[in-house]
PDB file of C-alpha atoms in Angstrom:
ATOM      1  CA  UNK A   1      17.749  20.399   1.036  1.00  0.00           C
ATOM      2  CA  UNK A   2      18.955  24.348   0.508  1.00  0.00           C
ATOM      3  CA  UNK A   3      18.562  26.821  -2.332  1.00  0.00           C
ATOM      4  CA  UNK A   4      22.311  26.554  -3.002  1.00  0.00           C
ATOM      5  CA  UNK A   5      22.488  22.842  -3.300  1.00  0.00           C
ATOM      6  CA  UNK A   6      19.352  22.888  -5.879  1.00  0.00           C
ATOM      7  CA  UNK A   7      21.084  25.804  -7.942  1.00  0.00           C
ATOM      8  CA  UNK A   8      24.490  23.219  -7.845  1.00  0.00           C
ATOM      9  CA  UNK A   9      22.867  20.508  -9.222  1.00  0.00           C
ATOM     10  CA  UNK A  10      23.333  19.681 -12.942  1.00  0.00           C
ATOM     11  CA  UNK A  11      20.961  20.344 -15.134  1.00  0.00           C
ATOM     12  CA  UNK A  12      20.492  18.575 -18.777  1.00  0.00           C
ATOM     13  CA  UNK A  13      19.700  21.324 -21.492  1.00  0.00           C
ATOM     14  CA  UNK A  14      17.599  20.289 -24.710  1.00  0.00           C
ATOM     15  CA  UNK A  15      20.511  20.087 -26.766  1.00  0.00           C
ATOM     16  CA  UNK A  16      21.979  17.900 -25.134  1.00  0.00           C
ATOM     17  CA  UNK A  17      18.608  15.999 -24.977  1.00  0.00           C
ATOM     18  CA  UNK A  18      18.438  15.990 -28.767  1.00  0.00           C
ATOM     19  CA  UNK A  19      21.863  14.692 -29.259  1.00  0.00           C
ATOM     20  CA  UNK A  20      21.342  11.758 -26.909  1.00  0.00           C
ATOM     21  CA  UNK A  21      18.106  10.958 -28.521  1.00  0.00           C
ATOM     22  CA  UNK A  22      19.923  10.859 -31.948  1.00  0.00           C
ATOM     23  CA  UNK A  23      22.658   8.819 -30.928  1.00  0.00           C
ATOM     24  CA  UNK A  24      20.449   5.769 -29.455  1.00  0.00           C
ATOM     25  CA  UNK A  25      18.716   5.888 -32.887  1.00  0.00           C
ATOM     26  CA  UNK A  26      21.183   5.873 -34.619  1.00  0.00           C
ATOM     27  CA  UNK A  27      22.585   3.189 -32.508  1.00  0.00           C
ATOM     28  CA  UNK A  28      19.083   1.250 -33.096  1.00  0.00           C
ATOM     29  CA  UNK A  29      20.017   1.679 -36.712  1.00  0.00           C
ATOM     30  CA  UNK A  30      23.320   0.324 -36.984  1.00  0.00           C
ATOM     31  CA  UNK A  31      22.200  -2.918 -34.894  1.00  0.00           C
ATOM     32  CA  UNK A  32      19.522  -3.206 -37.069  1.00  0.00           C
ATOM     33  CA  UNK A  33      21.135  -3.054 -40.523  1.00  0.00           C
ATOM     34  CA  UNK A  34      23.809  -5.385 -39.109  1.00  0.00           C
ATOM     35  CA  UNK A  35      21.638  -8.380 -38.311  1.00  0.00           C
ATOM     36  CA  UNK A  36      19.635  -7.957 -41.202  1.00  0.00           C
ATOM     37  CA  UNK A  37      22.063  -7.425 -43.965  1.00  0.00           C
ATOM     38  CA  UNK A  38      21.900 -10.361 -45.542  1.00  0.00           C
ATOM     39  CA  UNK A  39      20.855 -10.688 -49.485  1.00  0.00           C
ATOM     40  CA  UNK A  40      17.555 -11.854 -50.297  1.00  0.00           C
ATOM     41  CA  UNK A  41      18.082 -15.124 -51.923  1.00  0.00           C
ATOM     42  CA  UNK A  42      17.479 -14.239 -56.119  1.00  0.00           C
ATOM     43  CA  UNK A  43      15.131 -16.222 -57.672  1.00  0.00           C
ATOM     44  CA  UNK A  44      15.268 -17.307 -61.530  1.00  0.00           C
ATOM     45  CA  UNK A  45      13.424 -19.214 -63.645  1.00  0.00           C
ATOM     46  CA  UNK A  46      14.003 -22.435 -65.741  1.00  0.00           C
ATOM     47  CA  UNK A  47      14.302 -20.436 -69.061  1.00  0.00           C
ATOM     48  CA  UNK A  48      16.801 -17.770 -67.544  1.00  0.00           C
ATOM     49  CA  UNK A  49      20.430 -19.030 -69.149  1.00  0.00           C
ATOM     50  CA  UNK A  50      23.770 -18.768 -66.559  1.00  0.00           C
ATOM     51  CA  UNK A  51      26.222 -16.033 -68.174  1.00  0.00           C
ATOM     52  CA  UNK A  52      29.725 -16.987 -67.392  1.00  0.00           C
ATOM     53  CA  UNK A  53      31.967 -15.107 -65.756  1.00  0.00           C
ATOM     54  CA  UNK A  54      34.904 -13.614 -68.204  1.00  0.00           C
ATOM     55  CA  UNK A  55      36.900 -12.562 -65.232  1.00  0.00           C
ATOM     56  CA  UNK A  56      36.307 -15.001 -62.687  1.00  0.00           C
ATOM     57  CA  UNK A  57      35.808 -18.181 -64.872  1.00  0.00           C
ATOM     58  CA  UNK A  58      33.102 -19.478 -63.217  1.00  0.00           C
ATOM     59  CA  UNK A  59      29.165 -19.752 -64.284  1.00  0.00           C
ATOM     60  CA  UNK A  60      26.601 -17.942 -61.604  1.00  0.00           C
ATOM     61  CA  UNK A  61      23.320 -20.106 -62.021  1.00  0.00           C
ATOM     62  CA  UNK A  62      20.414 -18.848 -59.416  1.00  0.00           C
ATOM     63  CA  UNK A  63      18.213 -22.219 -58.699  1.00  0.00           C
ATOM     64  CA  UNK A  64      14.588 -22.484 -57.372  1.00  0.00           C
ATOM     65  CA  UNK A  65      14.562 -25.345 -54.997  1.00  0.00           C
ATOM     66  CA  UNK A  66      10.707 -24.942 -54.707  1.00  0.00           C
ATOM     67  CA  UNK A  67      10.422 -22.899 -51.754  1.00  0.00           C
ATOM     68  CA  UNK A  68      10.743 -19.222 -50.678  1.00  0.00           C
ATOM     69  CA  UNK A  69      12.804 -19.754 -48.183  1.00  0.00           C
ATOM     70  CA  UNK A  70      15.712 -22.325 -49.826  1.00  0.00           C
ATOM     71  CA  UNK A  71      16.137 -20.288 -53.089  1.00  0.00           C
ATOM     72  CA  UNK A  72      19.573 -19.034 -53.862  1.00  0.00           C
ATOM     73  CA  UNK A  73      22.509 -18.531 -55.822  1.00  0.00           C
ATOM     74  CA  UNK A  74      24.796 -21.145 -57.013  1.00  0.00           C
ATOM     75  CA  UNK A  75      28.572 -20.616 -58.672  1.00  0.00           C
ATOM     76  CA  UNK A  76      29.305 -23.563 -60.595  1.00  0.00           C
ATOM     77  CA  UNK A  77      32.829 -23.318 -62.002  1.00  0.00           C
ATOM     78  CA  UNK A  78      33.448 -22.404 -65.826  1.00  0.00           C
ATOM     79  CA  UNK A  79      35.588 -24.567 -68.189  1.00  0.00           C
ATOM     80  CA  UNK A  80      36.664 -23.687 -71.774  1.00  0.00           C
ATOM     81  CA  UNK A  81      36.782 -27.841 -72.600  1.00  0.00           C
ATOM     82  CA  UNK A  82      34.064 -28.414 -70.959  1.00  0.00           C
ATOM     83  CA  UNK A  83      31.657 -25.748 -73.590  1.00  0.00           C
ATOM     84  CA  UNK A  84      34.255 -27.051 -76.959  1.00  0.00           C
ATOM     85  CA  UNK A  85      33.188 -30.730 -75.712  1.00  0.00           C
ATOM     86  CA  UNK A  86      29.703 -29.661 -75.390  1.00  0.00           C
ATOM     87  CA  UNK A  87      29.437 -28.018 -78.925  1.00  0.00           C
ATOM     88  CA  UNK A  88      31.246 -30.717 -80.598  1.00  0.00           C
ATOM     89  CA  UNK A  89      28.585 -33.714 -79.075  1.00  0.00           C
ATOM     90  CA  UNK A  90      25.407 -31.073 -79.851  1.00  0.00           C
ATOM     91  CA  UNK A  91      27.127 -30.842 -83.734  1.00  0.00           C
ATOM     92  CA  UNK A  92      27.403 -34.712 -83.273  1.00  0.00           C
ATOM     93  CA  UNK A  93      23.670 -35.349 -82.172  1.00  0.00           C
ATOM     94  CA  UNK A  94      24.646 -36.374 -78.890  1.00  0.00           C
ATOM     95  CA  UNK A  95      23.999 -33.445 -76.706  1.00  0.00           C
ATOM     96  CA  UNK A  96      21.417 -31.371 -76.376  1.00  0.00           C
ATOM     97  CA  UNK A  97      21.753 -29.317 -73.325  1.00  0.00           C
ATOM     98  CA  UNK A  98      23.002 -26.013 -72.848  1.00  0.00           C
ATOM     99  CA  UNK A  99      26.063 -25.336 -74.123  1.00  0.00           C
ATOM    100  CA  UNK A 100      27.446 -23.336 -70.852  1.00  0.00           C
ATOM    101  CA  UNK A 101      30.654 -24.736 -70.039  1.00  0.00           C
ATOM    102  CA  UNK A 102      29.501 -26.730 -66.999  1.00  0.00           C
ATOM    103  CA  UNK A 103      29.534 -30.288 -66.569  1.00  0.00           C
ATOM    104  CA  UNK A 104      26.403 -31.879 -65.492  1.00  0.00           C
ATOM    105  CA  UNK A 105      25.023 -35.172 -65.633  1.00  0.00           C
ATOM    106  CA  UNK A 106      23.770 -34.483 -69.966  1.00  0.00           C
ATOM    107  CA  UNK A 107      27.324 -33.704 -70.517  1.00  0.00           C
ATOM    108  CA  UNK A 108      29.084 -36.742 -68.563  1.00  0.00           C
ATOM    109  CA  UNK A 109      26.476 -39.270 -70.425  1.00  0.00           C
ATOM    110  CA  UNK A 110      26.813 -37.894 -73.862  1.00  0.00           C
ATOM    111  CA  UNK A 111      30.772 -37.846 -73.328  1.00  0.00           C
ATOM    112  CA  UNK A 112      30.379 -42.032 -71.974  1.00  0.00           C
ATOM    113  CA  UNK A 113      28.114 -42.593 -75.102  1.00  0.00           C
ATOM    114  CA  UNK A 114      30.911 -41.199 -77.755  1.00  0.00           C
ATOM    115  CA  UNK A 115      33.473 -43.168 -75.780  1.00  0.00           C
ATOM    116  CA  UNK A 116      31.705 -46.125 -75.878  1.00  0.00           C
ATOM    117  CA  UNK A 117      30.435 -45.997 -79.270  1.00  0.00           C
ATOM    118  CA  UNK A 118      34.727 -45.294 -80.520  1.00  0.00           C
ATOM    119  CA  UNK A 119      35.684 -47.963 -77.978  1.00  0.00           C
ATOM    120  CA  UNK A 120      37.831 -45.256 -75.584  1.00  0.00           C
ATOM    121  CA  UNK A 121      37.719 -44.844 -72.046  1.00  0.00           C
ATOM    122  CA  UNK A 122      34.989 -44.444 -70.776  1.00  0.00           C
ATOM    123  CA  UNK A 123      35.654 -41.539 -68.334  1.00  0.00           C
ATOM    124  CA  UNK A 124      32.856 -39.439 -68.663  1.00  0.00           C
ATOM    125  CA  UNK A 125      35.408 -36.318 -68.473  1.00  0.00           C
ATOM    126  CA  UNK A 126      36.120 -34.158 -70.912  1.00  0.00           C
ATOM    127  CA  UNK A 127      39.706 -33.011 -72.613  1.00  0.00           C
ATOM    128  CA  UNK A 128      41.109 -31.586 -75.566  1.00  0.00           C
ATOM    129  CA  UNK A 129      41.737 -35.013 -77.042  1.00  0.00           C
ATOM    130  CA  UNK A 130      38.344 -36.064 -76.805  1.00  0.00           C
ATOM    131  CA  UNK A 131      37.476 -32.283 -78.587  1.00  0.00           C
ATOM    132  CA  UNK A 132      39.883 -33.596 -81.396  1.00  0.00           C
ATOM    133  CA  UNK A 133      38.557 -36.808 -81.942  1.00  0.00           C
ATOM    134  CA  UNK A 134      34.773 -36.075 -81.823  1.00  0.00           C
ATOM    135  CA  UNK A 135      35.949 -33.409 -84.773  1.00  0.00           C
ATOM    136  CA  UNK A 136      37.742 -35.630 -86.730  1.00  0.00           C
ATOM    137  CA  UNK A 137      34.890 -38.163 -86.447  1.00  0.00           C
ATOM    138  CA  UNK A 138      32.704 -35.724 -87.775  1.00  0.00           C
ATOM    139  CA  UNK A 139      35.211 -34.791 -89.792  1.00  0.00           C
ATOM    140  CA  UNK A 140      35.501 -38.199 -91.605  1.00  0.00           C
ATOM    141  CA  UNK A 141      32.059 -38.579 -91.496  1.00  0.00           C
ATOM    142  CA  UNK A 142      31.291 -35.448 -93.678  1.00  0.00           C
ATOM    143  CA  UNK A 143      33.395 -36.973 -95.658  1.00  0.00           C
ATOM    144  CA  UNK A 144      32.295 -40.733 -96.730  1.00  0.00           C
ATOM    145  CA  UNK A 145      28.997 -39.105 -96.813  1.00  0.00           C
ATOM    146  CA  UNK A 146      30.001 -36.572-100.026  1.00  0.00           C
ATOM    147  CA  UNK A 147      31.428 -39.729-101.420  1.00  0.00           C
ATOM    148  CA  UNK A 148      28.540 -41.730-100.772  1.00  0.00           C
ATOM    149  CA  UNK A 149      26.284 -38.745-102.598  1.00  0.00           C
ATOM    150  CA  UNK A 150      28.184 -39.161-105.577  1.00  0.00           C
ATOM    151  CA  UNK A 151      30.705 -36.501-105.387  1.00  0.00           C
ATOM    152  CA  UNK A 152      34.631 -36.499-106.263  1.00  0.00           C
ATOM    153  CA  UNK A 153      35.534 -36.313-102.866  1.00  0.00           C
ATOM    154  CA  UNK A 154      37.942 -38.958-102.180  1.00  0.00           C
ATOM    155  CA  UNK A 155      36.730 -42.092 -99.682  1.00  0.00           C
ATOM    156  CA  UNK A 156      38.563 -41.540 -95.938  1.00  0.00           C
ATOM    157  CA  UNK A 157      39.022 -44.480 -93.810  1.00  0.00           C
ATOM    158  CA  UNK A 158      39.449 -44.817 -90.432  1.00  0.00           C
ATOM    159  CA  UNK A 159      39.755 -48.066 -88.450  1.00  0.00           C
ATOM    160  CA  UNK A 160      39.226 -46.248 -84.921  1.00  0.00           C
ATOM    161  CA  UNK A 161      36.524 -43.716 -85.912  1.00  0.00           C
ATOM    162  CA  UNK A 162      32.734 -44.495 -85.765  1.00  0.00           C
ATOM    163  CA  UNK A 163      30.165 -42.541 -86.401  1.00  0.00           C
ATOM    164  CA  UNK A 164      27.349 -42.399 -83.285  1.00  0.00           C
ATOM    165  CA  UNK A 165      24.768 -44.357 -84.592  1.00  0.00           C
ATOM    166  CA  UNK A 166      21.087 -43.751 -84.050  1.00  0.00           C
ATOM    167  CA  UNK A 167      20.611 -46.252 -81.106  1.00  0.00           C
ATOM    168  CA  UNK A 168      23.175 -44.588 -79.102  1.00  0.00           C
ATOM    169  CA  UNK A 169      21.420 -41.283 -79.423  1.00  0.00           C
ATOM    170  CA  UNK A 170      18.057 -42.873 -78.665  1.00  0.00           C
ATOM    171  CA  UNK A 171      19.438 -44.236 -75.699  1.00  0.00           C
ATOM    172  CA  UNK A 172      21.279 -41.107 -75.018  1.00  0.00           C
ATOM    173  CA  UNK A 173      17.958 -39.091 -74.555  1.00  0.00           C
ATOM    174  CA  UNK A 174      15.970 -41.232 -72.827  1.00  0.00           C
ATOM    175  CA  UNK A 175      18.750 -41.491 -70.481  1.00  0.00           C
ATOM    176  CA  UNK A 176      18.924 -37.802 -70.328  1.00  0.00           C
ATOM    177  CA  UNK A 177      15.009 -37.656 -69.450  1.00  0.00           C
ATOM    178  CA  UNK A 178      15.347 -40.450 -66.628  1.00  0.00           C
ATOM    179  CA  UNK A 179      14.245 -43.412 -68.475  1.00  0.00           C
ATOM    180  CA  UNK A 180      17.082 -45.459 -68.198  1.00  0.00           C
ATOM    181  CA  UNK A 181      17.120 -47.426 -70.974  1.00  0.00           C
ATOM    182  CA  UNK A 182      20.113 -49.358 -69.408  1.00  0.00           C
ATOM    183  CA  UNK A 183      23.611 -49.155 -70.951  1.00  0.00           C
ATOM    184  CA  UNK A 184      24.197 -46.866 -73.705  1.00  0.00           C
ATOM    185  CA  UNK A 185      25.749 -49.184 -76.047  1.00  0.00           C
ATOM    186  CA  UNK A 186      24.041 -48.687 -79.890  1.00  0.00           C
ATOM    187  CA  UNK A 187      22.247 -52.101 -79.083  1.00  0.00           C
ATOM    188  CA  UNK A 188      18.276 -52.035 -79.269  1.00  0.00           C
ATOM    189  CA  UNK A 189      18.468 -54.662 -76.098  1.00  0.00           C
ATOM    190  CA  UNK A 190      15.178 -54.938 -74.069  1.00  0.00           C
ATOM    191  CA  UNK A 191      15.592 -52.516 -71.803  1.00  0.00           C
ATOM    192  CA  UNK A 192      15.863 -50.072 -74.242  1.00  0.00           C
ATOM    193  CA  UNK A 193      12.868 -51.206 -75.667  1.00  0.00           C
ATOM    194  CA  UNK A 194      11.102 -51.032 -72.393  1.00  0.00           C
ATOM    195  CA  UNK A 195      12.173 -47.656 -72.082  1.00  0.00           C
ATOM    196  CA  UNK A 196      11.499 -46.324 -75.357  1.00  0.00           C
ATOM    197  CA  UNK A 197       7.478 -48.053 -75.002  1.00  0.00           C
ATOM    198  CA  UNK A 198       7.282 -46.032 -71.383  1.00  0.00           C
ATOM    199  CA  UNK A 199       8.047 -42.901 -73.231  1.00  0.00           C
ATOM    200  CA  UNK A 200       6.138 -43.687 -76.001  1.00  0.00           C
ATOM    201  CA  UNK A 201       2.767 -43.958 -73.556  1.00  0.00           C
ATOM    202  CA  UNK A 202       3.526 -41.214 -71.513  1.00  0.00           C
ATOM    203  CA  UNK A 203       3.579 -38.827 -74.306  1.00  0.00           C
ATOM    204  CA  UNK A 204       0.660 -40.460 -76.200  1.00  0.00           C
ATOM    205  CA  UNK A 205       2.522 -42.212 -79.031  1.00  0.00           C
ATOM    206  CA  UNK A 206       1.389 -45.463 -80.469  1.00  0.00           C
ATOM    207  CA  UNK A 207       3.510 -47.869 -78.305  1.00  0.00           C
ATOM    208  CA  UNK A 208       5.425 -49.850 -80.275  1.00  0.00           C
ATOM    209  CA  UNK A 209       9.345 -50.363 -78.501  1.00  0.00           C
ATOM    210  CA  UNK A 210      11.048 -49.506 -81.616  1.00  0.00           C
ATOM    211  CA  UNK A 211      12.710 -46.594 -83.380  1.00  0.00           C
ATOM    212  CA  UNK A 212      10.803 -44.588 -85.444  1.00  0.00           C
ATOM    213  CA  UNK A 213      11.115 -40.958 -86.502  1.00  0.00           C
ATOM    214  CA  UNK A 214       8.120 -40.397 -84.408  1.00  0.00           C
ATOM    215  CA  UNK A 215       9.823 -41.172 -81.725  1.00  0.00           C
ATOM    216  CA  UNK A 216      12.791 -39.112 -82.355  1.00  0.00           C
ATOM    217  CA  UNK A 217      11.302 -36.339 -83.009  1.00  0.00           C
ATOM    218  CA  UNK A 218       9.896 -36.021 -79.892  1.00  0.00           C
ATOM    219  CA  UNK A 219      12.853 -37.087 -77.868  1.00  0.00           C
ATOM    220  CA  UNK A 220      14.232 -34.122 -79.494  1.00  0.00           C
ATOM    221  CA  UNK A 221      10.913 -31.499 -78.679  1.00  0.00           C
ATOM    222  CA  UNK A 222      11.251 -33.255 -74.769  1.00  0.00           C
ATOM    223  CA  UNK A 223      15.187 -32.648 -74.662  1.00  0.00           C
ATOM    224  CA  UNK A 224      14.968 -28.810 -75.998  1.00  0.00           C
ATOM    225  CA  UNK A 225      12.083 -28.202 -73.492  1.00  0.00           C
ATOM    226  CA  UNK A 226      14.228 -29.570 -70.767  1.00  0.00           C
ATOM    227  CA  UNK A 227      17.188 -28.083 -71.743  1.00  0.00           C
ATOM    228  CA  UNK A 228      15.815 -24.304 -71.132  1.00  0.00           C
TER     229      UNK A 228
END
């Protein structure tokens, strides 16, 4: 090859090589970020409460699926009607879960128990009519209690309204904890007694199969723990 041809061949300068290397590094970085830009699963302990989003009307709850690679965030629908029902049922002693406006198994159990106790259609669904019915029931019960205590408050009568009895509350508490008391009907049947016996044995209480203050206190304590 002649000297002319060698001198005429293209040569890469130092600046050109630097630019090429920079472009290559940036390209690799962009590809890497694109492939790995999935947000890592967040974790939450059971002691952390869900927070409703006032803008989207949703409640974001992060659940721990028991495995490092299975955690994730679940967006649940927030409903103000459900929250109001939960508050009223909690005040009536039928609901011990979180008042978060998200319908779950506990909420439906408490609603059905109330509906059954008062002869309503057992839908398990929250509604404004249900809220008013629960509030009215509590007002009637409070008025009756005041009259029984010897006050001058007039006795209220409402044949269609019935206070939630202790048996129903115990049945709901057992059902929430998975002890299967049978139908939540306010009747202390054999299946409910069996559930009470199993709960008593599990909690180290003298097994009786009957409703007692010790049983109710322990149910309340366990329900409060599992609600957190």
